[in-house]
XYZ file of C-alpha atoms in Angstrom:
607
model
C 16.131 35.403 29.976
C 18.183 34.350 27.111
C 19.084 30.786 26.911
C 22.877 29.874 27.081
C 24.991 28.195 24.534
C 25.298 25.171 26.770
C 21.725 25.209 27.828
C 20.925 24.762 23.706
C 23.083 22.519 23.012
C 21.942 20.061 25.914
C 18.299 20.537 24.573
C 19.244 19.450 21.325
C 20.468 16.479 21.995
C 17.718 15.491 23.579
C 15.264 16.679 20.217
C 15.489 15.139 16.849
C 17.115 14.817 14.361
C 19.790 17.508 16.314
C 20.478 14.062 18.788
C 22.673 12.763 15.848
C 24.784 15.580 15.270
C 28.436 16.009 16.224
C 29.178 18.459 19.401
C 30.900 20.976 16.652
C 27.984 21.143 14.707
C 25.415 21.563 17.901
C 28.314 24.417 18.683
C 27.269 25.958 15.869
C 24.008 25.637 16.020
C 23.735 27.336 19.315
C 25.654 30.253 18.024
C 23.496 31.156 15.406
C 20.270 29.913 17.159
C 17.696 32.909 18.601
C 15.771 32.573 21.919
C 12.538 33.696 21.978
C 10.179 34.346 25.222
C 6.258 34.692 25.051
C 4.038 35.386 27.402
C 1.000 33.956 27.461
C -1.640 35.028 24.651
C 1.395 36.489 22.508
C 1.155 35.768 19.363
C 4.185 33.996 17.807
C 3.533 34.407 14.168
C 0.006 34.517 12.280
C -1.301 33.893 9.111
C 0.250 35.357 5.826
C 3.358 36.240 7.464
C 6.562 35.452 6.350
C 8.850 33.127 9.154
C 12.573 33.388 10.079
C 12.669 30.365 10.203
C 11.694 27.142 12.193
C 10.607 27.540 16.076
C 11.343 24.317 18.641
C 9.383 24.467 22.115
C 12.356 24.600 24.866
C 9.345 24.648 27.676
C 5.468 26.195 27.499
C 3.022 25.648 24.844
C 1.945 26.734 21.738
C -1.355 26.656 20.020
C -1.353 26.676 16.087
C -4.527 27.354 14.276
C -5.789 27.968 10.650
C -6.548 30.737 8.992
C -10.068 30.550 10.250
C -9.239 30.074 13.574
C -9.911 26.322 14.235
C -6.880 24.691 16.429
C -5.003 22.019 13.858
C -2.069 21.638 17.123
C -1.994 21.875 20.484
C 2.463 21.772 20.993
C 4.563 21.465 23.734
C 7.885 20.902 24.960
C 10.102 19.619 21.848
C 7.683 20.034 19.484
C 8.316 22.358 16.449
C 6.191 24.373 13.838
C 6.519 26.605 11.216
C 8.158 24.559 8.915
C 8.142 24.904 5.188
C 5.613 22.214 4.916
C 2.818 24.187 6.222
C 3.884 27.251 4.208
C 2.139 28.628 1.271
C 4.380 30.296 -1.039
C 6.470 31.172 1.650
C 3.516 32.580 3.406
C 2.549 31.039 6.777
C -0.568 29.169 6.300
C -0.976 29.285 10.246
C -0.784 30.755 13.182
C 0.484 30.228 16.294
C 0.160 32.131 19.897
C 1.526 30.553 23.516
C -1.100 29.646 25.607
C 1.400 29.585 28.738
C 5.071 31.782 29.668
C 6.569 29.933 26.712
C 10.611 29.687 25.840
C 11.167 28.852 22.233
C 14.399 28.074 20.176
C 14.149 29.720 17.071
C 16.327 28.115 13.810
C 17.003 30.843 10.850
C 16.007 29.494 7.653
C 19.569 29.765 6.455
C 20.767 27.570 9.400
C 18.062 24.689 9.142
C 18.982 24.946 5.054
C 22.590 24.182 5.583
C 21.609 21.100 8.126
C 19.685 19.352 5.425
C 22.591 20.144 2.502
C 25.374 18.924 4.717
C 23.747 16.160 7.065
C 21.494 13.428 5.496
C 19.256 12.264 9.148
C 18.570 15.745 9.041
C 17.550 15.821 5.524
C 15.633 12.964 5.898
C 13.846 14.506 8.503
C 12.441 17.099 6.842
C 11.601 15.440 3.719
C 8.700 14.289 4.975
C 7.035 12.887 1.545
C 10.083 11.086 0.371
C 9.611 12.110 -2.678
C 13.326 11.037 -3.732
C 12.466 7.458 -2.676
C 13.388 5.561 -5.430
C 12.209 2.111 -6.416
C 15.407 -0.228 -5.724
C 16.166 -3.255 -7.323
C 14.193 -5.681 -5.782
C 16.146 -8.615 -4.548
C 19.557 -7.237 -4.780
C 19.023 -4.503 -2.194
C 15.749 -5.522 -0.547
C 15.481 -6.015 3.150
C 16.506 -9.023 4.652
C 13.068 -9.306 6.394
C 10.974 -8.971 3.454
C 13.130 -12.231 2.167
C 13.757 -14.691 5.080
C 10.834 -17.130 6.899
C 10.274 -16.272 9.952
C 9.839 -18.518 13.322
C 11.198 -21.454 11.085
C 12.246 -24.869 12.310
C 14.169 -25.922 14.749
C 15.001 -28.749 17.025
C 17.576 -29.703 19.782
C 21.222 -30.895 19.517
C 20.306 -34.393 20.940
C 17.096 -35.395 18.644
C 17.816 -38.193 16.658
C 18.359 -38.049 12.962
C 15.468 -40.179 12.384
C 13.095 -38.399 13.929
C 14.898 -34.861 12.102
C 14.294 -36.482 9.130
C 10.979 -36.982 9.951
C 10.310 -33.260 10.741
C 11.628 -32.156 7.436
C 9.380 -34.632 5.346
C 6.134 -34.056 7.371
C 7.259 -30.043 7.201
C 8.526 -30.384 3.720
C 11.346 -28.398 4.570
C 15.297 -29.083 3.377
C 16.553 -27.883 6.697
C 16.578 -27.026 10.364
C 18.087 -24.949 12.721
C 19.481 -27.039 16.075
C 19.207 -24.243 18.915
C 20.112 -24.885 22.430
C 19.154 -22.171 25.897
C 18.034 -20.359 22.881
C 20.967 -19.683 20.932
C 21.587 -20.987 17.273
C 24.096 -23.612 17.174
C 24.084 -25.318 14.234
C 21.760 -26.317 11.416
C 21.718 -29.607 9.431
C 19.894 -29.881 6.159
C 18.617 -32.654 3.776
C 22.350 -33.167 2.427
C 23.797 -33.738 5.822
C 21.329 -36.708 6.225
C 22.153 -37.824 2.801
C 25.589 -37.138 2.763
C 26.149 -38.088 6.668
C 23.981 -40.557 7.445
C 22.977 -42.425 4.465
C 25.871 -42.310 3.225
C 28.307 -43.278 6.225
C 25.238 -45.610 7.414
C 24.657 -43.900 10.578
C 22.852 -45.405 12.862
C 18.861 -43.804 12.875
C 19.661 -42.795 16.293
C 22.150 -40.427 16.168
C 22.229 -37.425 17.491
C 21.848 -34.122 15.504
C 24.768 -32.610 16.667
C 26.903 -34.841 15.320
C 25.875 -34.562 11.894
C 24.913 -30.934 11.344
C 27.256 -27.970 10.207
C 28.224 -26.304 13.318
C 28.441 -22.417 13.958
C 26.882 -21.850 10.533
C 27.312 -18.651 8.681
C 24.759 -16.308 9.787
C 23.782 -12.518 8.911
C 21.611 -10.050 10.732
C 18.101 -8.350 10.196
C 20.212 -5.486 9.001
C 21.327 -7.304 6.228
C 20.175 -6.965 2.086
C 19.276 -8.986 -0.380
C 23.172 -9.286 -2.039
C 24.634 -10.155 1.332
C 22.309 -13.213 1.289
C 23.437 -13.726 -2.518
C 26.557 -13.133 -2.337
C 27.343 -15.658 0.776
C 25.453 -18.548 -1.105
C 27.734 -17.956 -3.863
C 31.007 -17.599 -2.022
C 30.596 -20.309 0.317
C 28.247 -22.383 -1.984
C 25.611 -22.403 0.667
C 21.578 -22.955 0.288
C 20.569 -21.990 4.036
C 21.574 -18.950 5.524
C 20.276 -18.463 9.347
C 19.458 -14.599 10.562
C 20.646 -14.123 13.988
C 20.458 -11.065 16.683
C 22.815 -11.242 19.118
C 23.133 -15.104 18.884
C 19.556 -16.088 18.985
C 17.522 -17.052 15.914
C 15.032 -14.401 13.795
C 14.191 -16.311 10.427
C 16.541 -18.217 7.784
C 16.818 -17.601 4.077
C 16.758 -20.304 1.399
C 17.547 -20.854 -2.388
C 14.189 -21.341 -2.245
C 13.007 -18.365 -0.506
C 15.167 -16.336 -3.360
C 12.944 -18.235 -6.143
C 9.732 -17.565 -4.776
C 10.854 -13.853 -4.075
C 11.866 -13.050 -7.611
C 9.096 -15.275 -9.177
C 6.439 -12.861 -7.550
C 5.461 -9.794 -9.904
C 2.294 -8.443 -11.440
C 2.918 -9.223 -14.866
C 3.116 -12.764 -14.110
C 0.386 -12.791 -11.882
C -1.549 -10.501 -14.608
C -0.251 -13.692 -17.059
C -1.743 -16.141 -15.245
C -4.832 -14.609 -14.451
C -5.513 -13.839 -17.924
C -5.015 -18.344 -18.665
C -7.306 -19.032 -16.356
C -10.271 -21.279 -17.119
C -11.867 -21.339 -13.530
C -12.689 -18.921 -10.397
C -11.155 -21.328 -8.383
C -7.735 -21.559 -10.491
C -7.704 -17.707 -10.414
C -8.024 -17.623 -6.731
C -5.089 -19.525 -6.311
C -3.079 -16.740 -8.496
C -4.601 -13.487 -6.401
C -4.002 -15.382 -3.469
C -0.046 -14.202 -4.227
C -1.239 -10.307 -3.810
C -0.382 -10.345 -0.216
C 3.336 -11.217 -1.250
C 3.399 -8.839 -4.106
C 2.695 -6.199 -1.735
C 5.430 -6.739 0.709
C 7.514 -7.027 -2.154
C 6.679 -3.788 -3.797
C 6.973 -1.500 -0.366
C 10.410 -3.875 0.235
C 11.377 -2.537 -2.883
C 10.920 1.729 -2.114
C 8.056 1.898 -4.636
C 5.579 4.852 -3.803
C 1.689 4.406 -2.529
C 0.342 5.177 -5.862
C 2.730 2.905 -7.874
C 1.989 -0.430 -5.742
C -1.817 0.691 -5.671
C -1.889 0.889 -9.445
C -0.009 -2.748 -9.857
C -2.352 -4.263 -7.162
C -5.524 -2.794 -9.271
C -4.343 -3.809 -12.557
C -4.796 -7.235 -11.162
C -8.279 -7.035 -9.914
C -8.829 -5.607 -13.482
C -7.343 -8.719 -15.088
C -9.298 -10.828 -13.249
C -12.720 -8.797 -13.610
C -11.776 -9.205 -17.493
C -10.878 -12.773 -17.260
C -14.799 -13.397 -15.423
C -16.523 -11.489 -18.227
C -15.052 -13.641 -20.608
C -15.537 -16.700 -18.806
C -19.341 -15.476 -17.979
C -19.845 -14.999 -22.402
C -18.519 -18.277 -22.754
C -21.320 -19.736 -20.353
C -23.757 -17.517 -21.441
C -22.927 -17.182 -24.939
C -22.805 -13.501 -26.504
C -24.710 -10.155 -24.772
C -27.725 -9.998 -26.658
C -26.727 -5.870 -26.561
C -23.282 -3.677 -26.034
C -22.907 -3.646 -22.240
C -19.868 -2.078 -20.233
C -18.726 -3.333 -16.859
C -17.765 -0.254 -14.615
C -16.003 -0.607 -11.463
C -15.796 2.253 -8.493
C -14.693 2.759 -4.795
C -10.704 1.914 -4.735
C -10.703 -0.224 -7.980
C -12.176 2.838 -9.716
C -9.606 4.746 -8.269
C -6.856 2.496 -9.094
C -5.780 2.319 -5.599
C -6.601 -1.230 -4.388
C -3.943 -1.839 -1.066
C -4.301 -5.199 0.745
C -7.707 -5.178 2.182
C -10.633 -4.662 -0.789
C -14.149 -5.515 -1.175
C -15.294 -5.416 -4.698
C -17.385 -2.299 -5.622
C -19.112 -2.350 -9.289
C -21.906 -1.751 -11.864
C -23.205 -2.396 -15.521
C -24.487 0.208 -17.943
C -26.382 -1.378 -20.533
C -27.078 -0.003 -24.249
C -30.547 1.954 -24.321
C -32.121 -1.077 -26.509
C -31.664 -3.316 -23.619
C -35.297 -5.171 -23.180
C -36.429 -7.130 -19.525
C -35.586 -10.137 -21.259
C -31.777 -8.897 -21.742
C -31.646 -7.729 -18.148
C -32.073 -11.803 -17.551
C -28.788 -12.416 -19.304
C -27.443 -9.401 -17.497
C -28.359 -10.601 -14.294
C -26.676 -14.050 -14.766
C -23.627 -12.832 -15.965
C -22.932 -10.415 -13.178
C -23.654 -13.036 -10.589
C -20.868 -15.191 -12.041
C -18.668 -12.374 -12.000
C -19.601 -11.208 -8.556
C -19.715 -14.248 -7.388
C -15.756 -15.138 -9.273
C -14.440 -11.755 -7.881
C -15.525 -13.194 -3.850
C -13.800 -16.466 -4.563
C -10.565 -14.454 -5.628
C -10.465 -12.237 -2.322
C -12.923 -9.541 -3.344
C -15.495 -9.990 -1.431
C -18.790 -9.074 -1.798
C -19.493 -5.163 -0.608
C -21.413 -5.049 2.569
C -23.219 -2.271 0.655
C -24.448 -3.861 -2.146
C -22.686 -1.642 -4.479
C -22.136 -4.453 -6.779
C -23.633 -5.500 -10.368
C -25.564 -8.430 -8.367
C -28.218 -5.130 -7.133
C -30.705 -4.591 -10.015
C -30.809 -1.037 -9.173
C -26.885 -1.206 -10.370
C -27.417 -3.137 -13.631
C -29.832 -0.757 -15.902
C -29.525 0.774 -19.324
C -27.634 4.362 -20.204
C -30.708 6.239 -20.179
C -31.588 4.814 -16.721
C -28.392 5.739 -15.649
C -28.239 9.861 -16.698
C -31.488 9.723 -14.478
C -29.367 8.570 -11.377
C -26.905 11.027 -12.128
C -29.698 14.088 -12.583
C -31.719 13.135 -9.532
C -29.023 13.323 -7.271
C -27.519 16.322 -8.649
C -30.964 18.112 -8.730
C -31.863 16.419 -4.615
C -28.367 15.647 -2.858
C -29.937 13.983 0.056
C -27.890 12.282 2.462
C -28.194 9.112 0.199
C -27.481 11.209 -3.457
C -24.149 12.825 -1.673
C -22.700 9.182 -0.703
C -24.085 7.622 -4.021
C -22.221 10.486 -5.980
C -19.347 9.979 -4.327
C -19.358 6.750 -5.213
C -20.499 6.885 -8.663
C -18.162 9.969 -9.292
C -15.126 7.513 -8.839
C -17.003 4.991 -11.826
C -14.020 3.900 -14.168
C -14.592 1.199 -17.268
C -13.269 -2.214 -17.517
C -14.817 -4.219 -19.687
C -17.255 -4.189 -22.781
C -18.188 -1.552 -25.065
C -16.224 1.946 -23.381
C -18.585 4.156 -25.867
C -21.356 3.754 -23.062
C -19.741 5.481 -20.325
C -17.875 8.602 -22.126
C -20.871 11.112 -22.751
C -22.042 10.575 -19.507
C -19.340 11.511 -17.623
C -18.963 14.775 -19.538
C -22.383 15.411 -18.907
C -22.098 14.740 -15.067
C -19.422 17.235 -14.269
C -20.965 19.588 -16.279
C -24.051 19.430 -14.093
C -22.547 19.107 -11.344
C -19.742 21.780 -11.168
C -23.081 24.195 -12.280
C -25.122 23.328 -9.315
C -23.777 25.344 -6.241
C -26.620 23.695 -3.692
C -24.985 20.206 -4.869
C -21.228 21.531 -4.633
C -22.262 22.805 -1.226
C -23.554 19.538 -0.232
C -20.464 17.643 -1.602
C -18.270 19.865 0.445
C -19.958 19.083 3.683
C -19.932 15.488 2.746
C -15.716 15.879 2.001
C -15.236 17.043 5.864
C -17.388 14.142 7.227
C -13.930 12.010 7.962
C -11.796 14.100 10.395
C -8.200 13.483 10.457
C -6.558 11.563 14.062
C -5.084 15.033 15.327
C -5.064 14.848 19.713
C -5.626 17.910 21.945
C -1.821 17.502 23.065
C 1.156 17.195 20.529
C -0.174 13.725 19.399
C -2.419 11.275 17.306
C -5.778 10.874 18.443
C -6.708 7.334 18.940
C -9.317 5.023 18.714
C -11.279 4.868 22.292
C -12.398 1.200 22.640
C -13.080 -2.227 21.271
C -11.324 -4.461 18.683
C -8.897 -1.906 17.040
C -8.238 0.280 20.821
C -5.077 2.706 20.785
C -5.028 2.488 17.046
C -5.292 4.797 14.294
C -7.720 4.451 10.848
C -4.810 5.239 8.393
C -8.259 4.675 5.656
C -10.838 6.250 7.140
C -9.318 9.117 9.034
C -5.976 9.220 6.934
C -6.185 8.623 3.415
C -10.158 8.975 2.617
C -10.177 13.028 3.412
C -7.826 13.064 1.182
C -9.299 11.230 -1.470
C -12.674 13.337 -0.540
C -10.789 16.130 -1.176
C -9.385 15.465 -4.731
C -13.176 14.341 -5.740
C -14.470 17.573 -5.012
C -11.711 19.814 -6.926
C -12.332 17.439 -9.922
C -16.309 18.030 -9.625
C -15.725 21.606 -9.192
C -13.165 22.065 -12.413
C -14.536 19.324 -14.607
C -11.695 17.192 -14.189
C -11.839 13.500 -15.800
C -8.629 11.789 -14.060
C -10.470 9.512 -11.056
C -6.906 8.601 -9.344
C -6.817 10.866 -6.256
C -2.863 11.888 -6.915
C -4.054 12.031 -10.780
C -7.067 14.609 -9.567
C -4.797 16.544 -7.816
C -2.045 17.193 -10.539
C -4.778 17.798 -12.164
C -6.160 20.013 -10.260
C -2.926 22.231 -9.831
C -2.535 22.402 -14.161
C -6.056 23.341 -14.457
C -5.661 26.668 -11.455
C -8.322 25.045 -9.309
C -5.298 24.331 -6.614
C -2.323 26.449 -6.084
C 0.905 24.940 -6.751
C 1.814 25.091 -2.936
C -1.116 23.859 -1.846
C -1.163 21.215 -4.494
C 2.445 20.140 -3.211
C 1.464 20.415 0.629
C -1.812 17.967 -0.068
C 0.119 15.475 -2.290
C 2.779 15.381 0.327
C 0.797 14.746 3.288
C -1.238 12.273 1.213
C 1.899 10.419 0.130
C 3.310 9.990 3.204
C -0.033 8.474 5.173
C -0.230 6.314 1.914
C 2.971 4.916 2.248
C 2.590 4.533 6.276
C -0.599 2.906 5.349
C 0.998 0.328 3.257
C 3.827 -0.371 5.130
C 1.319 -1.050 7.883
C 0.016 -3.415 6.307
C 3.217 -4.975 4.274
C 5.046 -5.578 8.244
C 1.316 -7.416 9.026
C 1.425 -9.837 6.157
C 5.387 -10.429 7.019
C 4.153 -11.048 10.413
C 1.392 -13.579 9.227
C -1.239 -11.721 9.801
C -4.085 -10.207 7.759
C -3.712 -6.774 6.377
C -5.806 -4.410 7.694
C -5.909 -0.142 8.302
C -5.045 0.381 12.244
C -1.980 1.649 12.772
C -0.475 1.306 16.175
C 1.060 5.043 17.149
C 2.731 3.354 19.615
C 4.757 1.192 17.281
C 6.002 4.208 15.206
C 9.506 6.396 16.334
C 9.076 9.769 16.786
C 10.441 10.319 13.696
C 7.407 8.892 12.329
C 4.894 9.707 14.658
C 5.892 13.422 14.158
C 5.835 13.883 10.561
C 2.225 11.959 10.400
C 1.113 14.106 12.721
C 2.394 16.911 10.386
C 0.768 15.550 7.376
C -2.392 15.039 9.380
C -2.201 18.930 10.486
C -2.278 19.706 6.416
C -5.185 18.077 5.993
C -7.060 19.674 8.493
C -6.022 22.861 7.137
C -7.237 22.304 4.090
C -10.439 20.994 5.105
C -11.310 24.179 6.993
C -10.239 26.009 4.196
C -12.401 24.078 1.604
C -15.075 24.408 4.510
C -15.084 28.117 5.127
C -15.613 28.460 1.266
C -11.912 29.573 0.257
C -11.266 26.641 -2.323
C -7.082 25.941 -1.527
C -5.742 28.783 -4.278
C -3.175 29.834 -1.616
C-alpha cells in the first residue's frame, strides 16, 4: 500500500537533511515522491542500471552489494542509497535487493536536483567531498575555538587583590576571569591592579570585585575571528571572555591574536632553515601542532595542510644534512638522502615517525660507508629530537641495509620484483613511495624509471601487490554503521589511518606501478592515473572524493585533539560525529570497498 502525503511528510522530518525544510517544500516533496514496496529477495536495482533517482528506507532492509557480489551495506530504516556518488557514469556501480517486506521512498533525480539548487543544508549534504571548500582568511573568519584558551583562569569575587596579583605573575597571565555558582561575572586584568589599586593605593586586601570590570563584554563559541577584532577595536578592549549561556568556555587575548597570526609554515620553514642546533630546531617544529589547527580552522583541504606540514620535515631534514657536513666535513662521494612512508608522500598529518634512506654513488668504498654512517645518525638522531621519532621498523638511514650504493640498490629493487615474498611486497611498498631530499638528485632518477618498468611487466609481482593493496579493510558494520574497534586502549573507535586513508593510498600505489606513473602523492597518483586511462574519470572522481573526505575527517580529528590539549592521534570516535557525518563516511567508506573488490576480482576501476 501506497504511502500517504502526510505519512511522507512526517518521515521526512524525522530523516536528514529533509528535517530542515519548510512544510511547503516537504508538501512538495511528497507530491512528486514515489513509493515503492519489495518483497523480500526483490531486487531493487542492480549493477549497470540506470536509477530514477535516490531511494530512502521508510521501514525493511536493504542489502547493497558490488558488482561481484560482496555486501559493501547492510541499510535500514532511514538509510538511503543510490546516490550519484556511487554511480559510474550514470551507471549504478551496485546493487541492491530487500532482504525483508521492505517500503521505500523513492526521490526522482529531477526532485533531489532542485533541493540542492534551491536549499544549501541540502546541498551540503550531498556534497560529500567539499570540494567547494575554500581556504578562508585565516584570522578574520576563523573559528572562535581555534583562537581562544581554553579552561583559562579564574578566581572568586572575594579573593584579595594581592593574592590575584599573585596568580597572574606566577601564571604569567594579564588577566582573570572572577566567576561565581559558575557563571562569569566579571574579569579584572593587569591594568585594573595598576590603574585601581596602585594607583588609588588600595589596600592589598581588597576584594576582586571591587576592582574588576563587571559584566564584561562577552561573545559565544559561535563567534569568528572579526567579531573578536572588531570588539577590541570598538570598545578598545584586550580580553574578550567566551560564554554559553552565562558560564565560561575560553577567553581571547591581544595576545592570543599575535600568536595566531605569527604561526605559518614559511616562518616556521624560516626558522628552521637558521638553525644551528637539533635542539633550537625542536623548539620551532614543536609549533606544528598549532599550524595544524590553524590550517583545518582555516577550510584548507587534506592534501594542502599535508603538503605544508611535509615541507617542514623537509626543511629540517635539509637543515641536519647541512649541519651533519659541517661536523663531518664534505661526503667523500655524491650521496642523496631519500625519504618514504608519509614524508615521501608529502602527506605528513600530526602524528609521524620518520621513515628514510641513503643511496650512495657506485664509487662509494667501506671506508665512505663510515662517514655515511655518522652522518645519518646525526640526522636520525636530529629528526627524533624534532618530533620524528625514530621508526619502530627501522626503516631509517641509521640500518646499514638502508645506507648502500646505487648499484646495491637496483639489486633491492630486482630481487623483490623477481621474489615478492611477504617481506619484498611491504618493502616495495615502501620503497615505491621513495622521494629525494637532499644531495645529488641524479642518483635516484634512472632508477625509478627502471623500477616501474619492471614492475608494471611482471604480472606474478602486480598480482602480489594487489593482494597486498586489500590487506587494510575499510570500518564498514553489518548494520547501517561504522565498524569499530573491539577492545583495549582505542575501544569504540575508528582507525581513520589504517582502515581509512591507507587503502586508499594502497590503491593509488598500485595504479601508478601498473601505468608507470612517477607522481608519489596519493591525490597526485590518482589524477594521474585518470590522464593516463588507467582510471575512469568517474571512478577517479568517486576515489578522490571518498579519500578527501576521510582525509579531512582525519585531520579535523586530530586538529579538535590538539585544541583540546591532547596528543594527535588516528581514532576517531563515531560516536562523537552527527549523522550528517557519520553517514557520508560511511558512504565514502562503501567506495572504497567497491573499488577494492573491483581491483581484487581483476577488473582494474575503468568503469
Amino acid at each position: 500500500m501506497s504511502l500517504t502525503q502526510d505519512q511522507i511528510i512526517r518521515f521526512l522530518r524525522s530523516v536528514h537533511p529533509y528535517d530542515a525544510l519548510p512544510p511547503e517544500v516537504l508538501a512538495d516533496i511528497a507530491v512528486r515522491a514515489e513509493t515503492r514496496i519489495c518483497a523480500a529477495a526483490e531486487a531493487i536495482y542492480r549493477f549497470g542500471e540506470a536509477l530514477p533517482g535516490l531511494f530512502v528506507i521508510h521501514d525493511g532492509s536493504v542489502d547493497v552489494v558490488d558488482e561481484n557480489g560482496a555486501v559493501v551495506s547492510h541499510l535500514g530504516l532511514r538509510n538511503s542509497f543510490g546516490e550519484r556518488g556511487l554511480l559510474r557514469d550514470g551507471k549504478a556501480a551496485t546493487s541492491a535487493t530487500a532482504t525483508a517486506e521492505t517500503t521505500l521512498l523513492m526521490l526522482p533525480a529531477k526532485l533531489i536536483a532542485d533541493l540542492q539548487r534551491d536549499h544549501a543544508g541540502v546541498a551540503r549534504f550531498f556534497n560529500r567531498a567539499r570540494q567547494d571548500r575554500a581556504p578562508r582568511n585565516d584570522l578574520a573568519t576563523s573559528p572562535i575555538e581555534t583562537l581562544m584558551a581554553r579552561d583559562p583562569a579564574t578566581c572568586a569575587p572575594d579573593l584579595p587583590v594581592q593574592h590575584a596579583a599573585r596568580l597572574m605573575r606566577d601564571r604569567r597571565i594579564s588577566s582573570l576571569c572572577v566567576v561565581e555558582d559558575g557563571l562569569l561575572r566579571g574579569i579584572v586584568t593587569i591594568r585594573d591592579l595598576s590603574g585601581k589599586v596602585v594607583g588609588e593605593d588600595l589596600p592589598g586586601t581588597t576584594p576582586v570585585a571591587d576592582v574588576m570590570t563587571a559584566e564584561p563584554l562577552t561573545l559565544p563559541p559561535s563567534a569568528i575571528g572579526s567579531d573578536v577584532l572588531h570588539m577590541m577595536m570598538e570598545h578598545r578592549i584586550g580580553h574578550v571572555p567566551i560564554t554559553e549561556a552565562g558560564r565560561l568556555a575560553g577567553i581571547v587575548t591581544q595576545t592570543d591574536l599575535t600568536r595566531f597570526q605569527a604561526v605559518s609554515s614559511a616562518e616556521l620553514v624560516t626558522a628552521l632553515a637558521r638553525a644551528d642546533t637539533a635542539e633550537e630546531m625542536a623548539t620551532v617544529t614543536a609549533e606544528i601542532p598549532r599550524l595544524l589547527v590553524q590550517l583545518v580552522a582555516g577550510g584548507n583541504r587534506h592534501d594542502v595542510v599535508t603538503r605544508l606540514i611535509t615541507d617542514i620535515a623537509d626543511t629540517a631534514t635539509r637543515r641536519l644534512l647541512a649541519l651533519a657536513e659541517a661536523e663531518l666535513g664534505p661526503p667523500p662521494v655524491p650521496y642523496l638522502w631519500l625519504a618514504c612512508g608519509s614524508q615521501g608522500r608529502q602527506e605528513q598529518a600530526g602524528v609521524s615517525d620518520q621513515d628514510n634512506c641513503l643511496m650512495l654513488d657506485d664509487s662509494a668504498t667501506e671506508a665512505d660507508l663510515v662517514y655515511f654512517a655518522a652522518l645519518a645518525k646525526i640526522v636520525c638522531d636530529g629528526l627524533n629530537t624534532c618530533g620524528y621519532v625514530y621508526c619502530p621498523g627501522e626503516m631509517m638511514a641509521t640500518n646499514p641495509r638502508w645506507c648502500q650504493p646505487v648499484r646495491v640498490w637496483r639489486g633491492y629493487f630486482a630481487g623483490w620484483i623477481a621474489k615478492p615474498n611477504p617481506e619484498a611486497q611491504m618493502l616495495a611498498s615502501v620503497m615505491f613511495d621513495l622521494r629525494p631530499i637532499g644531495g645529488d638528485f641524479d642518483l635516484f632518477r634512472d632508477i625509478q624509471a627502471e623500477t616501474l618498468r619492471a614492475a608494471s611487466a611482471n604480472s606474478i609481482f602486480v598480482a602480489h601487490m594487489v593482494s597486498n593493496a586489500l590487506k587494510h579493510s575499510v570500518p564498514l558494520g553489518l548494520f547501517r554503521g561504522l565498524a569499530t574497534i573491539r577492545s583495549g586502549e582505542h575501544r569504540d573507535t575508528v582507525d581513520m589511518k589504517h582502515n581509512g586513508v591507507v587503502p586508499v593510498v594502497d590503491l593509488g600505489r598500485l595504479h601508478a606501478l601498473r601505468a608507470q606513473l612517477t607522481p608519489v602523492n596519493t591525490r597526485a597518483r590518482l589524477d594521474a592515473a585518470e590522464r593516463s586511462g588507467a582510471l575512469s574519470p568517474s571512478g577517479a572522481r568517486d576515489l578522490r572524493d571518498a579519500y578527501d573526505l576521510i582525509a579531512d575527517s582525519r585531520l579535523e580529528h586530530q586538529a579538535a585533539q590538539v585544541k583540546a590539549g591532547v596528543a594527535p592521534d588516528n581514532f576517531l570516535s563515531p560516536s562523537r560525529l552527527s549523522d550528517f557525518e557519520r553517514s557520508h563516511l560511511r558512504d565514502a567508506f562503501v567506495v572504497i570497498k567497491t573499488m577494492q573488490s573491483a581491483i581484487g576480482h581483476g577488473k582494474g576501476m575503468l568503469g
